[in-house]
Coordinates of C-alpha atoms in Angstrom, one line a residue:
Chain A
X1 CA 27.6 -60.8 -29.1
X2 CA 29.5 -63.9 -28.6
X3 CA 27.7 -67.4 -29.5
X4 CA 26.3 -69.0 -26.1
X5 CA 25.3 -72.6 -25.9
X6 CA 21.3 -73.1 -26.0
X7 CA 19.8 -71.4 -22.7
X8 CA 16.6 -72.4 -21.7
X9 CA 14.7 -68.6 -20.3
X10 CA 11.9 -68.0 -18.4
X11 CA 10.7 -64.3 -19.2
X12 CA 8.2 -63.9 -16.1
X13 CA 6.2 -60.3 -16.3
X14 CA 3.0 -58.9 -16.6
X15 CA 3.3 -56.6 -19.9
X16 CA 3.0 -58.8 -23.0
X17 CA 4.3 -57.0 -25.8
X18 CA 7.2 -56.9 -23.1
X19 CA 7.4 -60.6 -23.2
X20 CA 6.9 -60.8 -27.0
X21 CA 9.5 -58.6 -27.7
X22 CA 12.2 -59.3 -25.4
X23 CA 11.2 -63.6 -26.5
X24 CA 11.9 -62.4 -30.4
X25 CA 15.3 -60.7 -29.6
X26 CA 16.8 -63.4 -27.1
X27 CA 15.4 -66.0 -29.4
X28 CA 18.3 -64.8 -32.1
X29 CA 20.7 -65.2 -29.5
X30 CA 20.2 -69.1 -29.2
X31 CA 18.1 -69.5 -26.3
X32 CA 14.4 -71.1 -26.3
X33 CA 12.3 -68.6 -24.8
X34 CA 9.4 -69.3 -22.6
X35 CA 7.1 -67.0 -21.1
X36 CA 4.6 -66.5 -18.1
X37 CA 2.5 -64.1 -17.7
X38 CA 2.4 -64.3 -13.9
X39 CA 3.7 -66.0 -11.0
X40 CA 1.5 -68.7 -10.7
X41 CA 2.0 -69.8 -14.6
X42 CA 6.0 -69.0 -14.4
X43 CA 5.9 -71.7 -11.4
X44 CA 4.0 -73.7 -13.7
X45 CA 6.5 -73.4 -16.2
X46 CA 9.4 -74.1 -14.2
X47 CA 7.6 -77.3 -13.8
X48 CA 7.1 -78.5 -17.5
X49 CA 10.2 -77.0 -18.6
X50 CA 13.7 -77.7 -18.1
X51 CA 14.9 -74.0 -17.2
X52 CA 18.0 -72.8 -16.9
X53 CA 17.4 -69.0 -16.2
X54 CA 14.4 -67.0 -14.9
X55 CA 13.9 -63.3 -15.7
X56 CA 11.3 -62.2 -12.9
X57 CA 9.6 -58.9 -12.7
X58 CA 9.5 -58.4 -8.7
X59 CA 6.6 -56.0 -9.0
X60 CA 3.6 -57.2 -11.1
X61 CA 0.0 -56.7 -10.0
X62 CA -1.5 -59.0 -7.2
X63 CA 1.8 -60.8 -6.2
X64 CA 5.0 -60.4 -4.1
X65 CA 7.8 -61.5 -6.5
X66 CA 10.0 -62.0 -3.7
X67 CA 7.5 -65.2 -2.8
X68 CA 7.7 -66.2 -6.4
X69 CA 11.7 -66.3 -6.0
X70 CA 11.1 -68.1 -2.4
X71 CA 9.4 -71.0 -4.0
X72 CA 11.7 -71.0 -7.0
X73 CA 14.9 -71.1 -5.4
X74 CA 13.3 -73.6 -2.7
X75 CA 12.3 -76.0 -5.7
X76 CA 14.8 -75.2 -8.0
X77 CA 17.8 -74.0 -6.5
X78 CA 19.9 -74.3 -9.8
X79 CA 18.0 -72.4 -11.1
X80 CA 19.2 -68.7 -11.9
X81 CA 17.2 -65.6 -11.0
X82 CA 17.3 -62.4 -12.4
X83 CA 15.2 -59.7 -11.0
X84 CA 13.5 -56.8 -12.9
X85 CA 13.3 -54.4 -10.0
X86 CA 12.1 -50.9 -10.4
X87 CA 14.0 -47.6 -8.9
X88 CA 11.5 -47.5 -6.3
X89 CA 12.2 -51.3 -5.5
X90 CA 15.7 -51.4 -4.6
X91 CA 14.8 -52.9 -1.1
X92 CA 13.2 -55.8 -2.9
X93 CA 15.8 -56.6 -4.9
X94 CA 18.5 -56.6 -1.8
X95 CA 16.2 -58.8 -0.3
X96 CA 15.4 -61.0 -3.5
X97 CA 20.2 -61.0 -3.8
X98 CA 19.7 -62.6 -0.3
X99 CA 17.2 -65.0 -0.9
X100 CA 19.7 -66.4 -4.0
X101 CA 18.8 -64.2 -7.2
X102 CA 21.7 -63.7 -9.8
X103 CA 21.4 -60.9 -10.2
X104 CA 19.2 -57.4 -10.7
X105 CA 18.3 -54.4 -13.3
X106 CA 16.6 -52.0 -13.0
X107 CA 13.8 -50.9 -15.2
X108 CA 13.7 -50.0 -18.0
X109 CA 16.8 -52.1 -19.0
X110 CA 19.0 -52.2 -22.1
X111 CA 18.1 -55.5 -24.2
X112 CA 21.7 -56.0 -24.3
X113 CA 22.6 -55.8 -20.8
X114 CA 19.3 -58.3 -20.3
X115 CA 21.6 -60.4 -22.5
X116 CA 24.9 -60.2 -21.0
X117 CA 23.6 -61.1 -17.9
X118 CA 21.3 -64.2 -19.0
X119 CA 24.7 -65.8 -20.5
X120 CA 26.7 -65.5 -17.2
X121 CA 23.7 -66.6 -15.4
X122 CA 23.9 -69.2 -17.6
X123 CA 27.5 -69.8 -17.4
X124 CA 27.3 -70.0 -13.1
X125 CA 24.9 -72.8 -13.5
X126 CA 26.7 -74.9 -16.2
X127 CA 29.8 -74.6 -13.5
X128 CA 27.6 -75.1 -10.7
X129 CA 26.1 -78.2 -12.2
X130 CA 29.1 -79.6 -13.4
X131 CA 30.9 -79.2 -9.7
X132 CA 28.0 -81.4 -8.3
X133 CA 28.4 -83.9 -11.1
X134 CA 31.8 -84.4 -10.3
X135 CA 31.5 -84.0 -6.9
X136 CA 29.0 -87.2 -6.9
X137 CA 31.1 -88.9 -9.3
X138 CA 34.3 -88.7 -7.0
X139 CA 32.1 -89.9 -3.6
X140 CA 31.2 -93.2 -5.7
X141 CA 34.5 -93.8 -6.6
X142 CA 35.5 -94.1 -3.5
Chain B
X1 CA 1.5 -14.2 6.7
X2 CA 2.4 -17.2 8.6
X3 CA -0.2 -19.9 8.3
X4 CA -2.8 -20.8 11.8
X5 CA -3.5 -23.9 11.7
X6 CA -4.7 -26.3 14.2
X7 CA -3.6 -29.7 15.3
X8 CA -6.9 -31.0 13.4
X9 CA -5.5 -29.1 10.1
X10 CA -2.2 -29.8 10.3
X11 CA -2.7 -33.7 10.4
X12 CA -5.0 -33.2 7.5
X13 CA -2.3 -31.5 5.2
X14 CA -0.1 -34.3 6.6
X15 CA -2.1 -36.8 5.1
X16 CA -2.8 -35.3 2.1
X17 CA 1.0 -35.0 1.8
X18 CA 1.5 -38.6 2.9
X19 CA -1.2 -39.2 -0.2
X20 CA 0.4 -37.3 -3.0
X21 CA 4.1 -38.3 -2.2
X22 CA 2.8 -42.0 -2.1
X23 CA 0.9 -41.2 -6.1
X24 CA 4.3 -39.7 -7.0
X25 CA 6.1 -43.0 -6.5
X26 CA 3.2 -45.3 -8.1
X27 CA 3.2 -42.7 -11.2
X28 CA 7.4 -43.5 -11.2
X29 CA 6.6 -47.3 -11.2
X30 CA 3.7 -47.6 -14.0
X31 CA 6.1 -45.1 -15.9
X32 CA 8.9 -47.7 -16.0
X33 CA 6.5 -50.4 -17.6
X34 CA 5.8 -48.6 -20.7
X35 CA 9.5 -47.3 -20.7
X36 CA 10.6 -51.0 -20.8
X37 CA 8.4 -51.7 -23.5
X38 CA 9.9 -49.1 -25.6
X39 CA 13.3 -49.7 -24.8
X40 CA 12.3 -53.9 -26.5
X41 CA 10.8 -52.3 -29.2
X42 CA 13.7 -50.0 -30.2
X43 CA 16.0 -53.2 -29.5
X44 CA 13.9 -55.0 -32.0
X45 CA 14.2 -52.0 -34.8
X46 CA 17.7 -51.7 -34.3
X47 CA 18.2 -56.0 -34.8
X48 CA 15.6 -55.6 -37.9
X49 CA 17.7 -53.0 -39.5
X50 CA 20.7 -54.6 -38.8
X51 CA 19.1 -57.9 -40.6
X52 CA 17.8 -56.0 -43.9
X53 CA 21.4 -53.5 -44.3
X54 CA 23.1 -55.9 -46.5
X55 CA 20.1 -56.2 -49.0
X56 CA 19.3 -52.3 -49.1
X57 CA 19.9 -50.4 -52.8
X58 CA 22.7 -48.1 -52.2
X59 CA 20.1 -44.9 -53.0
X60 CA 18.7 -46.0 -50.0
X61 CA 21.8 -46.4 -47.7
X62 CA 21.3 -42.3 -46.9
X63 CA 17.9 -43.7 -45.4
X64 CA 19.1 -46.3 -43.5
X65 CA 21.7 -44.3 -41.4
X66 CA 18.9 -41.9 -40.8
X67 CA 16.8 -44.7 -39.2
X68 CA 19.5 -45.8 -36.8
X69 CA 20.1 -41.9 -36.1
X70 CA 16.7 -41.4 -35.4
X71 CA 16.6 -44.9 -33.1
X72 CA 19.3 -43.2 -31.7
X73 CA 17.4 -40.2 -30.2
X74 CA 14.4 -42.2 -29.1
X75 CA 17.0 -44.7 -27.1
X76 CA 18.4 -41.2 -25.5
X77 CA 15.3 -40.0 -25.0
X78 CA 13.4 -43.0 -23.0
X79 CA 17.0 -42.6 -20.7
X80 CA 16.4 -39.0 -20.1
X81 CA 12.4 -40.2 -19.3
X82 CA 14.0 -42.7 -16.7
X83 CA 15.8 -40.3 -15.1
X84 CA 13.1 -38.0 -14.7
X85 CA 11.3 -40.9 -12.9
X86 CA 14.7 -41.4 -10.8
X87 CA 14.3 -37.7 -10.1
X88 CA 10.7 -37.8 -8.8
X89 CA 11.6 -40.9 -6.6
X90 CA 14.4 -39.4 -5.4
X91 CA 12.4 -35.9 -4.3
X92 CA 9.3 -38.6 -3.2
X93 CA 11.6 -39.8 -0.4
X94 CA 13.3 -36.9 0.9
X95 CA 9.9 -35.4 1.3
X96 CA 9.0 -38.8 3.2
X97 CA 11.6 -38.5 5.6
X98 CA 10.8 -34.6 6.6
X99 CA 7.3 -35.7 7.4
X100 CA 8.3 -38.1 9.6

């Protein structure tokens, strides 16, 4: 795996060892790992934290994770999504690619391939960032 | 011998139908949690053993390989699981779409 500069993640999902695990493994690959155990605390999160990428399980008891990418992409629309859908779930995550998610996979999911897709994730919002840095510096210079 | 069954009967094995299909595709869902978790878990193994190699005795090199062998078959096993589960979806909807 190729180094990656320091990635802030949100691992948002219900199963903890889940979030345990998965926070040990990408925490190797230079990225400080938060986690949420639910919607509610993920948006609570995004608030306290300065994240770069959210990894969202669009199925988790008691809440429609297509509402919890709503509200993140309406506060934080930098902010990268990538959606743990199941095979049953395919709908959702069409919907969740239209509402501005990165990405999808489907569960269960290679580590690995969680990895590869965090960095270009990653990588869209450095560019994105950096377009609207120097898109504001070029309108004062004028 | 064909079956003689009444309106009354036949919307009553519909239902029931309706009921299991719909258990079918929750059973494929709370399957893919625990899958997930095992797939983490093996992920973890796998970056542990790659972390201790260097400092193992070579007597206990044969024991290594037959640790990442044996991580191996669990990884190729939770994929065979998930397609199982893809399988079962899969039937769950094309019995969905005769009943309608």
């Amino acid at each position: 795996m190729d180094a990656m500069p320091t990635t802030n993640v949100l691992l948002v999902d219900d199963e903890e060892r889940f979030l345990k695990t998965t926070k040990t493994l990408l925490d190797k690959m230079e990225c400080n790992v938060f986690t949420a155990p639910d919607g509610r605390l993920g948006l609570d999160r995004l608030q306290d934290q300065s994240i770069d990428v959210v990894v969202l399980d669009v199925r988790m008891p008691g809440v429609d994770g297509i509402d919890i990418l709503r509200h993140i992409k309406e506060r934080y629309p930098h902010v990268e999504v990538i959606m743990l859908t199941g095979h049953s779930t395919l709908d959702t995550a069409i919907r969740g690619l239209e509402l501005g998610a990165f990405d999808y996979l489907t569960k269960p999911c290679d580590v690995n391939e969680l990895k590869l897709k965090i960095k270009a994730a990653h990588e869209r919002r450095t560019v994105m960032l950096a377009k609207i840095r120097n898109t504001h510096s070029n309108r004062s210079s004028l | 011998m064909p079956l003689n069954v009444d309106d009354t009967q036949q919307m009553r094995i519909l239902l029931v139908l309706r009921m299991l299909l719909k258990l079918n595709e929750d059973i494929v869902h709370k399957m893919n949690n625990p899958l997930q978790v095992m797939m983490s878990e093996l992920a973890l193994i796998q970056s542990i053993t790659e972390d201790l190699e260097p400092a193992v005795r070579a007597d206990d090199v044969p024991k290594i390989v037959m640790l990442k062998e044996s991580v191996e078959v669990i990884g190729s096993q939770i994929k065979r699981c998930s397609k199982i589960a893809k399988g079962l979806l899969k039937f769950s909807r094309k019995a969905e779409n005769a009943l309608q």
